[in-house]
Structure formats: structure tokens, C-alpha cells
Amino acid sequence: MRRKFLAFMGVAFVSLMLVICSPFFNSTPVVAQSNNNLLVSAAASLKDAMEEIKTVYTQSKPNVNINYNFGASGALLQQIQQGAPADIFISAAKRQVDTLEQTGQIVPGTRGILAKNRLVLVVPKNGTGVSSFYSLREDGVKRIAIGEPRSVPAGQYAEQVLKKLNVYQQAKSKFVLANNVRQVLAAVESGNADAGLVYATDAKISNNVKVVVVADEKYHSPITYPYAVVKRTKNLDGAKDFIQFLKGDAAKGVLQKYGFILP
């Protein structure tokens, strides 16, 4: 009888301890998982540089899982405004981050400028007949690829340049509009466009296009890449740490390697 009573008490004690300790055991993996994930929504033109920056960053932070959402800055802004998840937003123009800041959707004190860029006119590697922006008015040029100006900053800069040079009216009927600047590059590379306007960094990574001319910066708004932590982030500390890394020498070295201009 005594043995049965002791056995019963032992089982009861173990069960009680499991109930008391279970919240501690269950909570740890959830916290670790949420603190190790980062989602960065970034302009498409940053893709190659940001992928390499991720590799460098995770060498010292192997437990951090960074995912990217690349696209046109305007489209990414719209996604965030509609409630899509994002911890950090990096735009290819000032306006998109301005919009989030004005509506209280970024964490105060986390905004900065990652890099700068230049706008260039490119043609297929073996293309002939385009020697300047004024060549775009000629009949021999049938298709000109630019980003959709309503959502793609590169397209907005392209419009500004062509209007300043009085080329826009004669060129606009030839426009092939793309959803992001990398699609513009692809159109020129494939020969589906006779010319296109992309960033200098896009032209740098391609062996299938050549730069005809670099747009004078006085003809367009400054090309900057502002960043900020999105207020809805579920990993504020991780987002701030990654932004701090972007300010350091290692990230700057990668950006320079891909042709970006440091602010």
C-alpha cells in the first residue's frame, strides 16, 4: 500500500512540474525564430549588391535569416501601405520613404541614405545609330525601354531628362514600359529595345549592353537610395543592427564594387 502511495505521489509531482515549466520550454523557440528573421523590401537595382551584403553580414551572424523582396520602389511602397510584411524599406528615390515618414509608418531615427547612382543611356552591345539622347528622336530608333514612371524611379528620372532635353515628345510613342529597371536592362540586352535608360550600376553588371552617355545630374532629381525601418517590424533590434551594418566599411565596399556612389 505504501509503495502504491509513493508511486502515485511521484507521478503527480512530475506532472505538476511539467505544467509549471511548459511555458518556459515552449516560449524559447518562438522568441528565437522571430528575432532571427528579417525581410528587406529593396529597389530592384540593388539586387546584386544586397545579395552579396547578405552573404558578408551572415558570416558573422549565421543565425540571422535575411529575405529580400526586390521590385519597383513604387510597387514596394504600395505593398507596405497595404499591410504587407517588411522590416526595412530601401527605395531608389526619396519620395517613397517621404510618404511612409509623413504617415508615421517608419521608426523615428532610422532613416538614412545608403548610396547614390547615375542614369545612363544604353544600347545593345553591337548596336549602332544611337550616339546621344537626341538620337532617340530619329526614325531608325523604334523602341526605347524605360521604367514605368508611375512606379519606377528610373522611369521618372528618364522622363525628367528627356523633357529637359526636349526629346520627350518625339520619343514617347516609342516607349516600352517596364515594371522595374532590371526589365529595362533585359529588354536592351535581348535586342527587344534599341535603347534604354537604366542606372550606371545596372549597365556595369551586363556584358550585353554598352553605355552611350551618362545623363547630366542637373537634368534630373538626385538619385539616392534612402532606407528606414518599417514601424510594423517584428524584429526592431535585428532591423536596427542590419542598418548599422549597412553604414559600415564592409557594406560600403560591396556597394562601391557594384558601382554605387557612397553618400
Coordinates of C-alpha atoms in Angstrom, one line a residue, residues 87-215:
D87 CA 11.2 45.1 -41.6
I88 CA 13.3 47.5 -43.7
F89 CA 12.5 49.5 -46.8
I90 CA 15.2 50.7 -49.2
S91 CA 13.9 52.9 -52.1
A92 CA 15.6 54.1 -55.3
A93 CA 14.1 57.6 -54.7
K94 CA 13.3 59.9 -51.8
R95 CA 9.6 60.3 -52.4
Q96 CA 8.6 56.8 -51.4
V97 CA 10.3 57.0 -48.0
D98 CA 9.0 60.5 -47.6
T99 CA 5.5 59.1 -47.9
L100 CA 6.0 56.5 -45.2
E101 CA 7.6 59.0 -42.9
Q102 CA 4.7 61.5 -43.4
T103 CA 2.2 58.9 -42.5
G104 CA 4.1 57.7 -39.4
Q105 CA 5.0 54.3 -40.9
I106 CA 8.7 54.3 -40.2
V107 CA 10.6 54.1 -36.9
P108 CA 11.9 57.6 -36.0
G109 CA 15.7 58.0 -36.2
T110 CA 16.2 55.0 -38.5
R111 CA 16.2 56.9 -41.8
G112 CA 19.4 57.3 -43.8
I113 CA 20.9 57.2 -47.3
L114 CA 22.5 54.0 -48.4
A115 CA 24.0 55.2 -51.7
K116 CA 23.7 57.3 -54.9
N117 CA 23.6 56.4 -58.5
R118 CA 23.7 57.8 -62.1
L119 CA 21.3 57.5 -65.0
V120 CA 22.7 56.2 -68.3
L121 CA 21.5 55.6 -71.9
V122 CA 22.4 52.1 -73.0
V123 CA 22.1 50.2 -76.3
P124 CA 22.7 46.6 -77.2
K125 CA 26.5 45.7 -77.2
N126 CA 26.7 45.7 -81.0
G127 CA 24.1 48.4 -81.5
T128 CA 24.8 51.4 -83.8
G129 CA 23.0 54.6 -84.7
V130 CA 22.5 55.9 -81.1
S131 CA 25.2 58.4 -80.1
S132 CA 23.3 60.7 -77.7
F133 CA 19.9 61.4 -76.2
Y134 CA 19.0 63.3 -79.3
S135 CA 19.4 60.2 -81.4
L136 CA 16.2 58.9 -79.8
R137 CA 14.2 61.2 -82.0
E138 CA 15.4 59.6 -85.2
D139 CA 13.3 57.3 -87.3
G140 CA 15.8 54.5 -87.0
V141 CA 15.1 54.1 -83.3
K142 CA 11.9 52.2 -83.0
R143 CA 11.7 51.1 -79.3
I144 CA 13.0 52.8 -76.2
A145 CA 12.8 51.0 -72.9
I146 CA 12.2 52.9 -69.7
G147 CA 10.7 52.1 -66.3
E148 CA 7.0 52.8 -65.8
P149 CA 7.2 56.4 -64.5
R150 CA 4.2 56.0 -62.2
S151 CA 6.0 53.3 -60.1
V152 CA 9.7 53.1 -61.2
P153 CA 12.0 55.9 -60.1
A154 CA 14.4 55.1 -63.0
G155 CA 11.5 55.8 -65.3
Q156 CA 10.7 59.1 -63.5
Y157 CA 14.4 60.2 -63.9
A158 CA 14.3 59.2 -67.6
E159 CA 11.2 61.3 -68.2
Q160 CA 12.8 64.3 -66.5
V161 CA 16.0 64.0 -68.6
L162 CA 14.1 63.6 -71.9
K163 CA 11.8 66.6 -71.1
K164 CA 14.8 68.8 -70.2
L165 CA 16.5 68.0 -73.5
N166 CA 13.3 68.5 -75.5
V167 CA 13.4 64.9 -76.7
Y168 CA 10.3 63.6 -74.8
Q169 CA 7.5 64.5 -77.2
Q170 CA 9.2 62.8 -80.2
A171 CA 10.3 59.8 -78.1
K172 CA 7.3 58.9 -76.0
S173 CA 5.5 57.0 -78.8
K174 CA 8.5 54.6 -78.9
F175 CA 8.5 53.8 -75.2
V176 CA 8.4 50.2 -74.0
L177 CA 7.4 50.5 -70.3
A178 CA 8.9 48.0 -67.8
N179 CA 7.8 47.2 -64.3
N180 CA 11.3 47.7 -62.9
V181 CA 14.8 48.9 -64.1
R182 CA 16.1 45.3 -64.4
Q183 CA 13.4 44.6 -67.0
V184 CA 14.6 47.7 -68.9
L185 CA 18.1 46.3 -68.9
A186 CA 16.8 42.9 -70.1
A187 CA 14.9 44.5 -73.0
V188 CA 18.0 46.2 -74.3
E189 CA 20.2 43.1 -73.7
S190 CA 17.9 40.9 -75.8
G191 CA 17.5 43.5 -78.6
N192 CA 13.8 44.0 -77.9
A193 CA 14.6 47.6 -77.4
D194 CA 17.0 49.8 -79.5
A195 CA 17.9 51.8 -76.4
G196 CA 17.0 52.1 -72.7
L197 CA 17.6 54.3 -69.7
V198 CA 19.0 52.4 -66.6
Y199 CA 21.3 53.1 -63.7
A200 CA 25.0 53.0 -64.2
T201 CA 25.1 50.1 -61.8
D202 CA 22.8 48.1 -64.0
A203 CA 24.9 48.7 -67.1
K204 CA 28.0 47.7 -65.1
I205 CA 26.8 44.2 -64.4
S206 CA 25.9 43.4 -68.0
N207 CA 28.2 42.3 -70.8
N208 CA 25.5 42.7 -73.4
V209 CA 24.9 46.5 -73.3
K210 CA 27.1 49.5 -73.7
V211 CA 26.7 53.0 -72.3
V212 CA 26.2 55.7 -74.9
V213 CA 26.1 58.7 -72.5
V214 CA 25.7 59.4 -68.8
A215 CA 22.9 61.8 -68.0

